[in-house]
Coordinates of C-alpha atoms in Angstrom, one line a residue:
X281 CA 97.2 -170.5 -37.9
X282 CA 99.4 -173.7 -37.8
X283 CA 99.2 -175.9 -40.9
X284 CA 97.6 -179.3 -40.5
X285 CA 99.7 -182.4 -40.6
X286 CA 99.3 -185.0 -43.3
X287 CA 97.4 -188.2 -42.8
X288 CA 100.7 -190.1 -42.3
X289 CA 101.6 -187.7 -39.6
X290 CA 104.8 -186.9 -41.3
X291 CA 106.5 -183.5 -40.6
X292 CA 107.1 -181.1 -43.4
X293 CA 110.6 -180.0 -43.9
X294 CA 111.3 -176.4 -43.2
X295 CA 113.3 -174.7 -45.8
X296 CA 115.7 -172.0 -44.5
X297 CA 117.3 -169.3 -46.6
X298 CA 120.7 -168.4 -45.6
X299 CA 121.6 -164.8 -45.9
X300 CA 124.3 -165.6 -48.4
X301 CA 121.6 -166.8 -50.8
X302 CA 118.8 -164.3 -50.2
X303 CA 120.5 -161.0 -51.0
X304 CA 121.9 -162.2 -54.5
X305 CA 118.5 -163.6 -55.4
X306 CA 116.7 -160.2 -54.7
X307 CA 119.3 -158.3 -56.8
X308 CA 119.1 -160.7 -59.7
X309 CA 115.3 -160.6 -59.7
X310 CA 115.2 -156.7 -59.6
X311 CA 117.7 -156.5 -62.5
X312 CA 115.6 -158.9 -64.6
X313 CA 112.4 -157.0 -64.0
X314 CA 114.2 -153.7 -64.9
X315 CA 115.6 -155.2 -68.1
X316 CA 112.1 -156.4 -69.1
X317 CA 110.6 -153.0 -68.6
X318 CA 113.4 -151.4 -70.6
X319 CA 112.9 -153.9 -73.5
X320 CA 109.1 -153.3 -73.6
X321 CA 109.7 -149.5 -73.7
X322 CA 112.2 -149.9 -76.5
X323 CA 109.8 -152.1 -78.5
X324 CA 107.1 -149.5 -78.2
X325 CA 109.4 -146.7 -79.2
X326 CA 110.6 -148.5 -82.3
X327 CA 107.4 -150.1 -83.5
X328 CA 104.7 -147.5 -82.7
X329 CA 105.6 -145.0 -85.5
X330 CA 105.4 -148.0 -87.9
X331 CA 102.0 -149.1 -86.8
X332 CA 100.4 -145.6 -86.5
X333 CA 98.6 -144.3 -89.6
X334 CA 98.8 -140.8 -90.9
X335 CA 96.4 -138.6 -89.0
X336 CA 95.5 -136.3 -91.9
X337 CA 95.2 -137.5 -95.6
X338 CA 94.0 -134.9 -98.1
X339 CA 91.6 -136.1 -100.7
X340 CA 91.6 -134.6 -104.1
X341 CA 87.8 -134.1 -103.9
X342 CA 87.4 -130.4 -102.7
X343 CA 90.4 -130.6 -100.4
X344 CA 88.4 -132.1 -97.6
X345 CA 90.5 -133.9 -94.9
X346 CA 89.6 -137.4 -93.7
X347 CA 91.6 -139.8 -91.4
X348 CA 92.7 -143.0 -93.4
X349 CA 90.1 -144.7 -95.4
X350 CA 86.4 -145.1 -94.6
X351 CA 87.2 -148.6 -93.1
X352 CA 90.0 -147.5 -90.7
X353 CA 89.9 -146.0 -87.3
X354 CA 91.7 -142.9 -86.8
X355 CA 95.0 -143.3 -84.9
X356 CA 94.7 -142.3 -81.3
X357 CA 96.9 -139.6 -80.0
X358 CA 99.4 -140.7 -77.4
X359 CA 99.2 -139.0 -74.1
X360 CA 102.9 -138.7 -73.8
X361 CA 103.5 -137.8 -77.5
X362 CA 105.5 -134.7 -76.3
X363 CA 107.8 -136.9 -74.3
X364 CA 108.6 -139.1 -77.4
X365 CA 109.5 -136.2 -79.5
X366 CA 106.3 -136.2 -81.5
X367 CA 103.8 -133.3 -81.5
X368 CA 100.3 -132.6 -83.0
X369 CA 101.3 -129.4 -84.7
X370 CA 98.6 -128.3 -87.3
X371 CA 100.0 -127.2 -90.6
X372 CA 99.3 -123.5 -91.2
X373 CA 96.6 -122.7 -93.7
X374 CA 97.9 -121.5 -97.1
X375 CA 97.7 -117.7 -97.3
X376 CA 96.7 -116.3 -100.7
X377 CA 99.0 -113.9 -102.5
X378 CA 96.0 -111.6 -102.4
X379 CA 95.3 -111.9 -98.7
X380 CA 95.8 -108.2 -98.1
X381 CA 93.1 -107.4 -100.7
X382 CA 90.8 -110.1 -99.2
X383 CA 91.2 -108.5 -95.7
X384 CA 89.9 -105.2 -97.1
X385 CA 86.2 -105.4 -97.9
X386 CA 85.9 -101.7 -98.7
X387 CA 88.7 -101.9 -101.3
X388 CA 87.1 -105.1 -102.9
X389 CA 83.8 -103.3 -103.2
X390 CA 85.3 -100.2 -104.7
X391 CA 87.3 -102.3 -107.3
X392 CA 84.6 -104.9 -108.3
X393 CA 86.6 -107.8 -106.6
X394 CA 84.8 -110.9 -105.5
X395 CA 86.0 -114.2 -104.1
X396 CA 85.0 -117.8 -104.2
X397 CA 86.5 -121.0 -102.8
X398 CA 87.7 -123.3 -105.6
X399 CA 86.2 -126.8 -105.8
X400 CA 89.6 -128.1 -106.6
X401 CA 92.6 -126.5 -104.9
X402 CA 95.0 -124.9 -107.3
X403 CA 92.5 -124.9 -110.2
X404 CA 89.5 -122.8 -111.3
X405 CA 86.6 -124.0 -113.4
X406 CA 84.8 -121.3 -115.5
X407 CA 81.6 -122.1 -117.4
X408 CA 80.2 -119.8 -120.1
X409 CA 76.9 -119.7 -122.0
X410 CA 75.2 -117.4 -124.4
X411 CA 71.9 -115.3 -124.5
X412 CA 69.1 -115.6 -122.0
X413 CA 65.8 -113.8 -121.9
X414 CA 63.2 -113.7 -119.0
X415 CA 60.6 -111.4 -120.6
X416 CA 57.1 -112.8 -119.9
X417 CA 55.8 -111.3 -123.1
X418 CA 57.8 -113.9 -125.2
X419 CA 57.2 -117.6 -125.5
X420 CA 60.5 -118.7 -123.9
X421 CA 59.3 -118.1 -120.3
X422 CA 56.0 -120.0 -120.9
X423 CA 57.3 -123.2 -119.2
X424 CA 58.3 -121.4 -115.9
X425 CA 55.8 -118.5 -115.9
X426 CA 53.2 -120.2 -113.7
X427 CA 55.5 -121.2 -110.7
X428 CA 58.8 -119.7 -111.4
X429 CA 60.6 -123.0 -111.5
X430 CA 63.5 -122.4 -113.9
X431 CA 64.4 -126.1 -114.1
X432 CA 61.4 -126.4 -116.4
X433 CA 63.1 -124.2 -118.9
X434 CA 66.7 -125.1 -118.3
X435 CA 66.8 -128.8 -117.3
X436 CA 68.3 -130.0 -114.0
X437 CA 71.1 -131.7 -115.9
X438 CA 72.2 -128.4 -117.5
X439 CA 71.8 -126.5 -114.2
X440 CA 73.9 -129.0 -112.3
X441 CA 76.7 -128.4 -114.8
X442 CA 76.3 -124.7 -114.3
X443 CA 76.3 -125.0 -110.6
X444 CA 79.4 -127.2 -110.5
X445 CA 81.6 -124.3 -111.9
X446 CA 83.5 -122.1 -109.7
X447 CA 82.5 -119.1 -111.9
X448 CA 79.5 -119.3 -114.3
X449 CA 78.9 -116.4 -116.7
X450 CA 76.4 -115.7 -119.5
X451 CA 74.8 -112.8 -121.4
X452 CA 71.8 -111.0 -119.7
X453 CA 70.1 -109.6 -122.9
X454 CA 67.3 -107.5 -121.4
X455 CA 66.5 -105.0 -118.6
X456 CA 65.0 -105.8 -115.1
X457 CA 62.4 -103.1 -114.6
X458 CA 58.8 -102.2 -114.6
X459 CA 59.5 -98.7 -115.7
X460 CA 60.8 -97.0 -118.8
X461 CA 59.7 -96.5 -122.4
X462 CA 60.4 -99.0 -125.2
X463 CA 62.9 -97.7 -127.8
X464 CA 61.0 -96.2 -130.7
X465 CA 60.9 -98.2 -133.9
X466 CA 62.9 -101.1 -132.5
X467 CA 61.4 -104.4 -133.6
X468 CA 62.2 -106.3 -130.4
X469 CA 62.4 -104.8 -126.9
X470 CA 63.0 -106.9 -123.9
X471 CA 62.1 -106.2 -120.2
X472 CA 61.6 -108.6 -117.3
X473 CA 60.1 -108.4 -113.8
X474 CA 62.8 -107.7 -111.2
X475 CA 62.0 -110.7 -109.2
X476 CA 63.0 -113.0 -112.2
X477 CA 66.5 -112.2 -111.5
X478 CA 66.2 -115.0 -108.9
X479 CA 66.4 -117.5 -111.8
X480 CA 70.1 -116.6 -112.1
X481 CA 70.7 -117.7 -108.6
X482 CA 68.7 -120.8 -109.1
X483 CA 70.9 -121.8 -112.2
X484 CA 74.2 -121.1 -110.3
X485 CA 75.2 -117.9 -112.4
X486 CA 77.9 -115.8 -110.8
X487 CA 78.4 -113.1 -113.3
X488 CA 76.4 -111.6 -116.2
X489 CA 77.3 -109.4 -119.1
X490 CA 75.1 -106.4 -119.9
X491 CA 77.2 -105.3 -122.9
X492 CA 74.5 -106.0 -125.5
X493 CA 71.9 -104.3 -127.7
X494 CA 68.9 -105.0 -125.4
X495 CA 70.0 -103.9 -121.9
X496 CA 69.0 -100.3 -122.9
X497 CA 65.7 -101.2 -124.6
X498 CA 63.6 -99.3 -122.1
X499 CA 66.0 -96.4 -121.6
X500 CA 68.3 -95.2 -118.9
X501 CA 65.8 -95.6 -116.0
X502 CA 65.2 -99.3 -116.8
X503 CA 69.0 -99.8 -117.1
X504 CA 69.5 -98.3 -113.7
X505 CA 66.8 -100.5 -112.3
X506 CA 68.6 -103.4 -113.8
X507 CA 71.8 -102.5 -112.0
X508 CA 70.0 -102.1 -108.7
X509 CA 68.2 -105.4 -109.2
X510 CA 71.3 -107.4 -109.9
X511 CA 73.1 -105.9 -107.0
X512 CA 70.3 -106.7 -104.6
X513 CA 70.1 -110.2 -106.0
X514 CA 73.9 -110.6 -105.4
X515 CA 74.8 -111.1 -109.1
X516 CA 77.9 -109.1 -110.2
X517 CA 77.6 -107.5 -113.7
X518 CA 80.0 -106.2 -116.3
X519 CA 79.7 -104.2 -119.5
X520 CA 77.2 -101.5 -118.4
X521 CA 76.9 -98.9 -115.7
X522 CA 75.7 -95.5 -114.5
X523 CA 78.7 -93.9 -116.1
X524 CA 81.6 -94.9 -118.4
X525 CA 83.9 -95.6 -115.6
X526 CA 81.5 -98.2 -114.1
X527 CA 80.5 -99.6 -117.5
X528 CA 84.1 -100.4 -118.6
X529 CA 85.4 -101.5 -115.2
X530 CA 86.3 -105.2 -115.1
X531 CA 85.0 -107.6 -112.6
X532 CA 87.7 -109.6 -110.7
X533 CA 87.4 -112.9 -109.0
X534 CA 90.0 -114.1 -106.5
X535 CA 89.8 -117.9 -106.4
X536 CA 92.4 -119.4 -104.3
X537 CA 95.7 -117.9 -105.3
X538 CA 94.6 -116.7 -108.7
X539 CA 92.9 -113.4 -109.7
X540 CA 90.7 -113.5 -112.8
X541 CA 89.6 -110.4 -114.7
X542 CA 86.4 -110.3 -116.8
X543 CA 85.9 -107.6 -119.4
X544 CA 82.8 -107.2 -121.5
X545 CA 81.9 -104.8 -124.4
X546 CA 79.5 -104.7 -127.4
X547 CA 80.1 -103.8 -131.1
X548 CA 76.3 -103.9 -131.7
X549 CA 74.8 -101.6 -133.0
X550 CA 77.4 -100.5 -135.6
X551 CA 76.2 -97.0 -135.9
X552 CA 77.5 -93.6 -134.8
X553 CA 74.1 -92.9 -133.1
X554 CA 73.0 -96.3 -131.9
X555 CA 69.7 -97.0 -130.0
X556 CA 71.6 -98.7 -127.3
X557 CA 73.6 -95.8 -125.8
X558 CA 77.0 -95.9 -124.6
X559 CA 77.6 -94.8 -121.0
X560 CA 79.2 -91.4 -120.7
X561 CA 80.9 -89.5 -117.8
X562 CA 77.4 -88.5 -116.6
X563 CA 74.9 -90.8 -118.1
X564 CA 74.2 -94.6 -117.9
X565 CA 74.7 -96.9 -120.8
X566 CA 76.8 -99.9 -122.0
X567 CA 80.4 -100.3 -122.8
X568 CA 80.8 -100.1 -126.6
X569 CA 83.7 -101.3 -128.7
X570 CA 82.8 -100.6 -132.2
X571 CA 85.8 -98.2 -131.8
X572 CA 87.8 -100.6 -129.9
X573 CA 90.5 -98.3 -128.4
X574 CA 88.9 -98.0 -124.9
X575 CA 88.3 -101.8 -124.8
X576 CA 91.9 -102.5 -125.6
X577 CA 93.1 -100.1 -122.9
X578 CA 90.7 -101.8 -120.4
X579 CA 92.1 -105.2 -121.3
X580 CA 95.7 -104.0 -120.9
X581 CA 94.8 -102.6 -117.4
X582 CA 93.1 -105.8 -116.4
X583 CA 96.1 -107.8 -117.6
X584 CA 98.4 -105.8 -115.3
X585 CA 96.0 -106.3 -112.4
X586 CA 95.3 -110.1 -112.6
X587 CA 96.6 -113.5 -113.6
X588 CA 94.1 -114.3 -116.3
X589 CA 91.9 -112.1 -118.5
X590 CA 88.5 -113.2 -120.0
X591 CA 87.1 -111.0 -122.8
X592 CA 83.3 -111.5 -123.3
X593 CA 82.3 -109.7 -126.5
X594 CA 79.0 -109.1 -128.1
X595 CA 79.6 -109.1 -131.9
X596 CA 79.1 -110.8 -135.2
X597 CA 76.0 -111.0 -137.7
X598 CA 72.7 -112.4 -136.5
X599 CA 71.8 -115.9 -137.7
X600 CA 75.1 -116.4 -139.5
X601 CA 77.7 -119.1 -138.7
X602 CA 80.2 -117.2 -140.9
X603 CA 82.6 -114.8 -139.2
X604 CA 82.3 -111.2 -140.2
X605 CA 85.2 -108.8 -140.9
X606 CA 84.8 -106.9 -137.6
X607 CA 85.1 -110.1 -135.6
X608 CA 88.2 -111.2 -137.5
X609 CA 89.8 -107.7 -137.1
X610 CA 89.0 -107.3 -133.3
X611 CA 89.8 -110.8 -132.1
X612 CA 93.5 -110.7 -132.6
X613 CA 93.6 -107.1 -131.1
X614 CA 92.1 -108.4 -127.9
X615 CA 94.6 -111.1 -127.5
X616 CA 97.5 -108.7 -128.3
X617 CA 96.2 -106.5 -125.6
X618 CA 96.3 -109.3 -123.0
X619 CA 93.2 -111.4 -123.3
X620 CA 93.8 -115.1 -122.3
X621 CA 90.3 -116.3 -123.4
X622 CA 87.7 -114.8 -125.7
X623 CA 84.0 -115.7 -125.5
X624 CA 81.5 -114.3 -128.0
X625 CA 77.8 -113.9 -128.4
X626 CA 75.1 -112.1 -130.3
X627 CA 74.5 -114.0 -133.5
X628 CA 72.0 -116.3 -131.9
X629 CA 73.7 -119.3 -133.4
X630 CA 76.9 -121.3 -133.0
X631 CA 80.0 -120.0 -134.6
X632 CA 83.5 -121.5 -134.9
X633 CA 86.1 -122.1 -132.2
X634 CA 89.5 -120.8 -133.3
X635 CA 92.9 -120.2 -131.7
X636 CA 95.0 -117.0 -132.1
X637 CA 98.5 -117.0 -130.8
X638 CA 97.7 -119.9 -128.5
X639 CA 94.5 -118.2 -127.1
X640 CA 91.1 -120.0 -127.8
X641 CA 88.3 -118.0 -129.2
X642 CA 84.7 -119.2 -129.5
X643 CA 83.0 -116.5 -131.7
X644 CA 79.4 -117.3 -130.7
X645 CA 77.8 -119.4 -128.1
X646 CA 74.4 -118.7 -129.6
X647 CA 71.2 -118.7 -127.8
X648 CA 71.2 -120.5 -124.4
X649 CA 67.6 -120.0 -123.3
X650 CA 66.2 -117.2 -125.4
X651 CA 63.4 -118.0 -127.7
X652 CA 61.1 -120.7 -129.0
X653 CA 63.3 -121.8 -131.9
X654 CA 65.0 -125.2 -132.1
X655 CA 68.6 -124.2 -132.2
X656 CA 72.0 -126.0 -131.3
X657 CA 73.7 -124.3 -128.4
X658 CA 76.2 -125.2 -125.8
X659 CA 78.4 -124.2 -122.9
X660 CA 82.2 -123.8 -122.8
X661 CA 83.9 -125.1 -119.6
X662 CA 87.4 -123.9 -119.2
X663 CA 89.8 -125.1 -116.3
X664 CA 92.8 -123.1 -115.5
X665 CA 95.7 -123.1 -113.1
X666 CA 98.6 -120.9 -112.4
X667 CA 100.2 -122.0 -115.8
X668 CA 97.2 -121.1 -117.9
X669 CA 94.5 -123.2 -119.5
X670 CA 94.4 -126.8 -118.3
X671 CA 91.4 -127.9 -120.3
X672 CA 88.8 -126.4 -122.7
X673 CA 85.6 -128.3 -123.3
X674 CA 82.5 -127.5 -125.5
X675 CA 79.4 -129.0 -124.0
X676 CA 76.7 -129.5 -126.6
X677 CA 73.1 -128.5 -125.7
X678 CA 69.9 -127.9 -127.6
X679 CA 67.2 -125.1 -127.2
X680 CA 63.9 -126.6 -128.3
X681 CA 60.3 -126.2 -127.2
X682 CA 61.3 -123.4 -124.8
X683 CA 63.6 -125.7 -122.9
X684 CA 67.4 -126.1 -123.1
X685 CA 68.7 -129.7 -122.6
X686 CA 72.1 -131.4 -122.3
X687 CA 72.8 -133.5 -125.3
X688 CA 74.0 -137.1 -125.2
X689 CA 74.6 -140.0 -127.6
X690 CA 74.1 -139.4 -131.4
X691 CA 72.7 -135.8 -130.9
X692 CA 75.8 -134.8 -128.9
X693 CA 78.0 -136.2 -131.6
X694 CA 76.0 -134.5 -134.3
X695 CA 76.7 -131.1 -132.7
X696 CA 80.3 -131.9 -132.1
X697 CA 80.8 -132.9 -135.7
X698 CA 79.2 -129.6 -136.8
X699 CA 81.7 -127.7 -134.6
X700 CA 84.6 -129.6 -136.0
X701 CA 83.4 -128.7 -139.5
X702 CA 83.3 -125.0 -139.0
X703 CA 86.3 -124.7 -136.7
X704 CA 89.8 -124.5 -138.2
X705 CA 93.1 -124.9 -136.3
X706 CA 91.6 -127.0 -133.4
X707 CA 90.8 -130.6 -132.6
X708 CA 87.6 -131.6 -130.9
X709 CA 87.3 -135.0 -129.4
X710 CA 84.3 -137.2 -128.7
X711 CA 83.8 -135.6 -125.3
X712 CA 84.1 -132.0 -126.6
X713 CA 87.5 -131.4 -125.4
X714 CA 89.3 -129.0 -127.6
X715 CA 93.1 -129.0 -128.3
X716 CA 95.3 -127.0 -130.6

């Protein structure tokens, strides 16, 4: 449609483009646009890697991956990342040195090998406690007997510490059975209902020792019931078995890239014909080490097949903090054979922490949750990595009123001061960390 003329009726001038002007103008405009596009692309190529945040940042807490910080949005993936020479290749998972073993469940079962994921990559936390008793005929279970709530006997603060370990071990000093006959003329005989084995799971226990002088209190039938009950509950055991091969066989845990061996044996009773029978080739019993030759051989074998060896030994004199000659004789033998850590129990009281050739020994952890007496007790928490022991901490506790509690403040310092007073060659700081 023709354009309207202005009110003054003046004609607009018509602008005509000569061919000699139009062609250079188009070429110049096209070149300018192309240069602009190229400049923008170059800016994106140079600056984008600087602005983009790392997609995967590994936190030290349990090795979980999270993008950036909690306040930051994860960087979006570029659709044309491949064109820019970048790729979203996922890092391959670390394969354990023991992957071939882990891939063979039948071999693991045959050789008492278990596995657990470490809470902290590259490190393993092991926690140890002393004697427990679940026999309803004794006062200790009075607090939990009505409803089976073990946290009424072992307080939640203690249980939380136990559950936080990668491997938690203690001494199961009784049989799980409703069968058998109590050992004649024995003052104390202990037997618990099989269903109470669930307390172990509730507390976070991963492994128990049966190498003690009460696992056989109701004879071979009750001991075999105990083995069955623990297996059905999913709790590995060491130090007893249906025959001597099973009784002396170590339990192994593969944790990350480390394999840890646990060996357990008892010196008690110190008689040629003890009430607590040693397992034979054809009969059930415990693994005895009053004559320690078999124990030392077992430790040497464990040392050849693992990265770290724990020896958990039932020894010493009841109710005496002083070490007896048999403990002093056998401790260095265990270490010379290859033990990297020695944990002791049986005296029902705390005994010293010592160090032999760079290996720490706590001679007795005492009662953990065992009777109605008021007794100082504690746990030992050991952190290891591929180089050996990273930290060793004594955690003071108290058994009193049929409850075991975690000590704090002045009471904690009182127990630590006691341990400093009886322990030679080590230093114990205000938090219970032991150095030598």
